[in-house]
Amino acid sequence: MIDQIELKNVKITGGYFYEKQQMNENVTIPAVYKRFYDTGRVDAFKLKWRNGEPNRPHIFWDSDVAKWIEGAAYSLIHKRDENLENLIDSIVADIETGQTPDGYFNSYYQTVEYANRFTVRDNHELYCAGHLMEGAVAYHKATGKRNFLDAMCRYADHIADVFTAPDRDKNFTTPGHEEIELALVKLYKETNEKKYLELSKFFVDTRGTINLGTQRQDHLPLREQTTAEGHSVRCLYLFAGAADIAREYGDEHLKKACEAVFENVVNKRMYVTGGIGANFAGESFSYDYDLPNELAYAETCASIAMVYFCQRMYLLTGEKKYMDVIELQIYNSVLSGISLYGDRFFYCNPLEVHPERRDNYSSDRRAQFAPEYERPDYFNCSCCPPNLVRFIASLGQYMYHVDSDKIYVNLYNSSEFNYNGVKITQETDYPRDGKINFKVSTNKPINILFRKPDWRKGYSFDNATLPFTSDDNGYINITIRHGGDYQFILDLEMPVVELYANPQIHYCAGRAAIKRGPIVYCAEGIDNGTNLKSVVICKDADYQCEQSEINGNEIVKITCAAEFMRETADELYSTTPFKTESGRLTLIPYTAWANRGKTEMNVWLLK
Amino acid sequence: MIDQIELKNVKITGGYFYEKQQMNENVTIPAVYKRFYDTGRVDAFKLKWRNGEPNRPHIFWDSDVAKWIEGAAYSLIHKRDENLENLIDSIVADIETGQTPDGYFNSYYQTVEYANRFTVRDNHELYCAGHLMEGAVAYHKATGKRNFLDAMCRYADHIADVFTAPDRDKNFTTPGHEEIELALVKLYKETNEKKYLELSKFFVDTRGTINLGTQRQDHLPLREQTTAEGHSVRCLYLFAGAADIAREYGDEHLKKACEAVFENVVNKRMYVTGGIGANFAGESFSYDYDLPNELAYAETCASIAMVYFCQRMYLLTGEKKYMDVIELQIYNSVLSGISLYGDRFFYCNPLEVHPERRDNYSSDRRAQFAPEYERPDYFNCSCCPPNLVRFIASLGQYMYHVDSDKIYVNLYNSSEFNYNGVKITQETDYPRDGKINFKVSTNKPINILFRKPDWRKGYSFDNATLPFTSDDNGYINITIRHGGDYQFILDLEMPVVELYANPQIHYCAGRAAIKRGPIVYCAEGIDNGTNLKSVVICKDADYQCEQSEINGNEIVKITCAAEFMRETADELYSTTPFKTESGRLTLIPYTAWANRGKTEMNVWLLK
């Protein structure tokens, strides 16, 4: 069975992921901490807030800080940082001080309405608990310190006591905002205490038995679900936990439901960027093929949740397609959530933006339906920024997976992987370039499987002396029969391709999206002028790639032949087509948009 | 100076307008009365409602009934109907009974909050008064009975006393919802009492002097306005009144502002159907070129208000372009507001509808932003149905205009026109056919000017013996030098044309709208299957017209060659275009949409 590796087994050494991790360590981790400190989220852990004071704790604040701790902890694995460790230790000390004798900790309930703990199902109480557990597991892995982990075990024990009690009100037998299910599995794996796995299974089994509707993921028992419904982050965190349970218990029913939900998302309800959850109302999945570009919700956290779900599906099934989706998410809809400098964030990730529209809309319409065109530095509901912190810090975790005699190389980035006597080194500028230099040192025979990305046109290996199978379920399988040192180059062709949308996606009719390698491109007004929606890519598009940069970040820019409608005409409608002008259209990676001020943006272009 | 004719001078005798007037008399007038009776609007005039009872009067109810009276009165001009007259007399009697000694009448204020009359500027108090005046003028014209007119003169006198009093609070010196301005001009014309014209001018002059914002049409004095802002019905009713004032007082400043607002609407802010007011928020004009098709507001009343404004601009300037816009409005966005049977109504007139989207949206999003896909038989805010009643009953009023030695034929429909010794008879199936048979009997020399519609490709006159000037400011000018009987045929070519949208209208990029004569066409799912947004009209479209019908209503159907995307594909995105299928696309007049059940609709098609 395919297994995850520990983050310590992979060190990212250069290239794209390295740039992001450097940004995370130098800018994002301190910036998010500062915001959380300034808004009272950090001090809330001291439980000293009293009625009438500013910065009243909010029901989801603990989760914000917990995600930040988790991300900061991951960053400590390869680079100790005493100051950062002290910041975390101080919060952990507050938790230990504040935790009640029965193990409970929640900065909102303990200061605002203690009497109501574990009574309001829709609140984020167990979501906060789960995130604290994830933070504790990460911090234990990073530092070996047990106190945070032990505190969270006490909390988990308490939760088990409360929720599995036979007289528990059946209307609140499952958590509100999902997440604790996957967190308990992590706690189980870190402590080897099976009771945490069992509690997770209890939550997964109980969900959907009282018919509270899709937003609460309670419209059907999980094993009967076939579509992704309701709040997209809740849904995917829950199914990530469910995939864990299916794997741990060999539960075929649950596995089938997880597979169905995945297929529904990727074949009916996912943006070309990987964006998840089209519908503003309830931050939810819309119905099949309803993927509006301008009014896209596509929350950054939903794409991160999709990665969590996909990795667990990969561990459950071993099927490569899950890793393809992870790659799509990372290089597009996850990293579009953060500015290139690292201190500003998108909650929503629309595929089309017209700043003039947003500026002209009345505030009610704007707030609800027109997307932001510039990343703010803070949201009141601040789930996405710390989610990006922990996600970027843990990128290494998605690169390699292992089985008894196999190593799967799933993502390509300069890195060193060390595991059980096998060392794999990658040197590459992927995804800006498709060429990857591999060095392998092994003390034993091993199969190394290289993922063939689903976007690839072709690939080549330059070392013909290596035996390889070209079609091992989507992997290139290299069998190394003897210990020793090996070198070879994998070269993935990266032509520019046009993607067409299923005709049932009405919003993309007549249009194409441009992709190179795993990167989806977009056009911005700052490069191309206004009225991007009217620009037509020529039949003979003559795509050209060139190295470029935005705000010091290296990108591959694409240009192509296009017809622009630049002349302003007096009339609104005409029986003769309006005049066009030939020119070159500039496209940049979707993740790089909105880094140069207020400007139009469009992914789907007339073709 | 060009002048209006009285409705009694024109009798519609057949064809399209006749069908609509028959429907209005037989179905719409009784149906709207019944709804108003059932909801308590009629009995409200008895002022007997008391706190706690059902059917509490609403601030705009009087206007609903008044518009119905106005429409019913117009229908009486050419066909007396004792029952209908009795219904109106009974309401008028209630008004006379209920009117206070000082002349005030309002069924809401007099029963719900009498103490607050004339204190809440945003309410529809003077709007109701104005509509009652319009009803009274119409009823006087139709029956010669003076009592309703006299009652409304007393009310107008009272309003003048209150609002022009020197100590009047300057925050409520102008009406809330506009309309009384144009109503007072009508009252002046019917009574020849100049004080009503002066009161109208007072309201027009005072508007915009206290800066209450665009929604209250109070962002700028009218003479300084250059764009159409705020609530579209309010704006256009107000500017209709302003155009009256500009004409009556020869006010060049005001005329220029009216012209600027008109130009802004037709060149920047009007749908291809004539739809007015794109923005749901505040039922308002959006900014230039922001004309979303699916989320169009385009209220039926706003198109009717546009006709009122345009006719007054025509009277003010004599320029033909205003009549072109009136024709566009009538045949498209006005009559799309009523079902072909005549008993169901659209408030909003979107250019693109996906019933599945509406059904799947959460109720908050649906209610605010996704258009209705079937006409309901009633709205709580029921301004549009009685507005259609009075508009359809008064269609004759837009057909002919007169000057000292000229008669302008502005709209084409089978009709008899009698005025000052000149009789003009039209026989035609316009707009289904472009051929119009004219007979003229005159006892004196006369110039008859026939409007050349702005959509025309060519025209011909079959009587070469008639001298005519082909380019008299957009009219064909026939000079008849001697009294006598004349016959001739005007034949307007009606090819199918494709209209392209200004590239700044992003929503229409890559698309065309199909028009024949004054009629804008649309495609419905019931004829063409789903995914209309993906259907591509072929380069060689091969447009064919054929006589057809929908629910017994004669229409000209258009078919053309198109590529359909009918196959359902498994994948969401593909590097190869999805498979298309050649076929014929069926198009029907936009006004005929949504008469055959729940189905997709689209005006702008890929081309």
Coordinates of N, CA and C in Angstrom, one line a residue, chain B residues 112-174:
Chain B
V112 N -53.9 54.6 6.9 CA -52.8 54.1 7.7 C -52.0 55.1 8.6
E113 N -51.7 56.2 8.0 CA -51.0 57.2 8.8 C -51.3 58.7 8.2
Y114 N -52.5 59.1 8.5 CA -52.9 60.4 7.9 C -52.0 61.5 8.4
A115 N -51.6 61.4 9.6 CA -50.8 62.5 10.2 C -49.5 62.8 9.4
N116 N -49.1 61.7 8.7 CA -47.8 61.9 8.0 C -47.9 62.3 6.6
R117 N -49.1 62.7 6.1 CA -49.1 63.0 4.7 C -48.2 64.2 4.4
F118 N -47.6 64.1 3.2 CA -46.6 65.1 2.7 C -45.4 65.3 3.7
T119 N -45.0 64.2 4.3 CA -43.8 64.4 5.2 C -42.7 63.4 4.7
V120 N -43.0 62.3 4.1 CA -42.0 61.3 3.8 C -41.7 61.4 2.3
R121 N -40.6 62.0 2.0 CA -40.3 62.3 0.6 C -40.1 61.1 -0.2
D122 N -39.6 60.0 0.3 CA -39.3 58.8 -0.5 C -40.6 58.0 -0.9
N123 N -41.7 58.3 -0.2 CA -42.9 57.6 -0.5 C -43.5 58.0 -1.9
H124 N -44.5 57.2 -2.3 CA -45.0 57.4 -3.7 C -46.3 58.2 -3.6
E125 N -46.3 59.2 -2.7 CA -47.5 60.0 -2.5 C -47.9 60.8 -3.7
L126 N -47.0 61.6 -4.2 CA -47.3 62.4 -5.4 C -47.3 61.6 -6.7
Y127 N -46.6 60.5 -6.7 CA -46.7 59.6 -7.8 C -48.1 59.1 -7.9
C128 N -48.7 58.7 -6.8 CA -50.1 58.3 -6.8 C -51.0 59.4 -7.3
A129 N -50.7 60.6 -6.8 CA -51.6 61.7 -7.2 C -51.5 61.9 -8.7
G130 N -50.2 61.9 -9.2 CA -50.0 62.1 -10.6 C -50.8 61.0 -11.5
H131 N -50.7 59.8 -11.1 CA -51.4 58.8 -11.8 C -52.9 58.9 -11.8
L132 N -53.4 59.4 -10.7 CA -54.8 59.7 -10.6 C -55.2 60.8 -11.6
M133 N -54.3 61.8 -11.7 CA -54.5 62.9 -12.6 C -54.5 62.4 -14.0
E134 N -53.6 61.5 -14.4 CA -53.5 61.0 -15.7 C -54.8 60.2 -16.0
G135 N -55.2 59.4 -15.0 CA -56.5 58.6 -15.2 C -57.7 59.5 -15.4
A136 N -57.7 60.6 -14.6 CA -58.8 61.6 -14.7 C -58.9 62.2 -16.1
V137 N -57.7 62.6 -16.6 CA -57.6 63.2 -17.9 C -58.1 62.2 -19.0
A138 N -57.6 61.0 -18.9 CA -58.0 60.0 -19.9 C -59.5 59.7 -19.8
Y139 N -60.0 59.7 -18.6 CA -61.5 59.4 -18.5 C -62.3 60.5 -19.0
H140 N -61.8 61.7 -18.8 CA -62.5 62.9 -19.3 C -62.5 62.9 -20.9
K141 N -61.4 62.5 -21.4 CA -61.3 62.4 -22.9 C -62.2 61.3 -23.4
A142 N -62.3 60.2 -22.7 CA -63.1 59.1 -23.2 C -64.6 59.3 -23.1
T143 N -65.0 59.9 -22.0 CA -66.4 60.0 -21.7 C -67.0 61.4 -21.6
G144 N -66.1 62.4 -21.5 CA -66.6 63.7 -21.3 C -67.1 64.0 -19.9
K145 N -67.1 63.0 -19.0 CA -67.5 63.3 -17.6 C -66.4 64.1 -16.9
R146 N -66.8 65.1 -16.2 CA -65.8 66.0 -15.6 C -65.5 65.8 -14.2
N147 N -66.3 65.0 -13.5 CA -66.2 64.9 -12.0 C -64.8 64.4 -11.5
F148 N -64.3 63.4 -12.2 CA -63.0 62.9 -11.8 C -61.9 63.9 -12.1
L149 N -62.0 64.6 -13.2 CA -61.0 65.6 -13.6 C -61.1 66.8 -12.6
D150 N -62.3 67.2 -12.2 CA -62.5 68.3 -11.3 C -61.9 67.9 -9.9
A151 N -62.1 66.7 -9.5 CA -61.6 66.2 -8.2 C -60.1 66.3 -8.2
M152 N -59.5 65.9 -9.4 CA -58.0 65.9 -9.4 C -57.5 67.3 -9.6
C153 N -58.3 68.2 -10.1 CA -57.9 69.6 -10.1 C -57.8 70.2 -8.7
R154 N -58.8 69.8 -7.9 CA -58.8 70.2 -6.5 C -57.6 69.7 -5.8
Y155 N -57.2 68.4 -6.1 CA -56.1 67.8 -5.5 C -54.8 68.5 -5.9
A156 N -54.7 68.8 -7.2 CA -53.5 69.5 -7.7 C -53.4 70.9 -7.1
D157 N -54.5 71.6 -6.9 CA -54.5 72.9 -6.3 C -54.0 72.8 -4.9
H158 N -54.4 71.8 -4.2 CA -53.9 71.5 -2.8 C -52.4 71.3 -2.8
I159 N -52.0 70.4 -3.7 CA -50.5 70.1 -3.8 C -49.8 71.4 -4.0
A160 N -50.2 72.2 -4.9 CA -49.6 73.5 -5.2 C -49.5 74.4 -3.9
D161 N -50.6 74.4 -3.2 CA -50.6 75.2 -2.0 C -49.6 74.7 -1.0
V162 N -49.5 73.4 -0.9 CA -48.6 72.8 0.1 C -47.2 73.0 -0.3
F163 N -46.9 72.7 -1.5 CA -45.4 72.6 -1.9 C -44.8 73.9 -2.3
T164 N -45.6 74.9 -2.7 CA -45.0 76.1 -3.1 C -45.2 77.2 -1.9
A165 N -45.6 76.7 -0.8 CA -45.7 77.6 0.4 C -44.3 78.0 0.7
P166 N -44.1 79.3 1.1 CA -42.8 79.8 1.3 C -42.1 79.1 2.5
D167 N -42.8 78.6 3.5 CA -42.2 78.0 4.6 C -42.0 76.5 4.5
R168 N -42.3 76.0 3.3 CA -42.2 74.5 3.1 C -40.7 74.0 3.4
D169 N -40.6 72.9 4.1 CA -39.3 72.3 4.4 C -38.6 72.0 3.1
K170 N -37.4 72.5 2.9 CA -36.7 72.3 1.7 C -36.4 70.9 1.4
N171 N -36.4 70.0 2.4 CA -36.1 68.6 2.1 C -37.2 67.9 1.5
F172 N -38.4 68.5 1.4 CA -39.5 67.8 0.7 C -40.2 68.8 -0.1
T173 N -39.5 69.5 -1.0 CA -40.1 70.4 -1.9 C -40.4 69.8 -3.2
T174 N -39.8 68.6 -3.4 CA -40.0 67.9 -4.7 C -40.6 66.5 -4.4

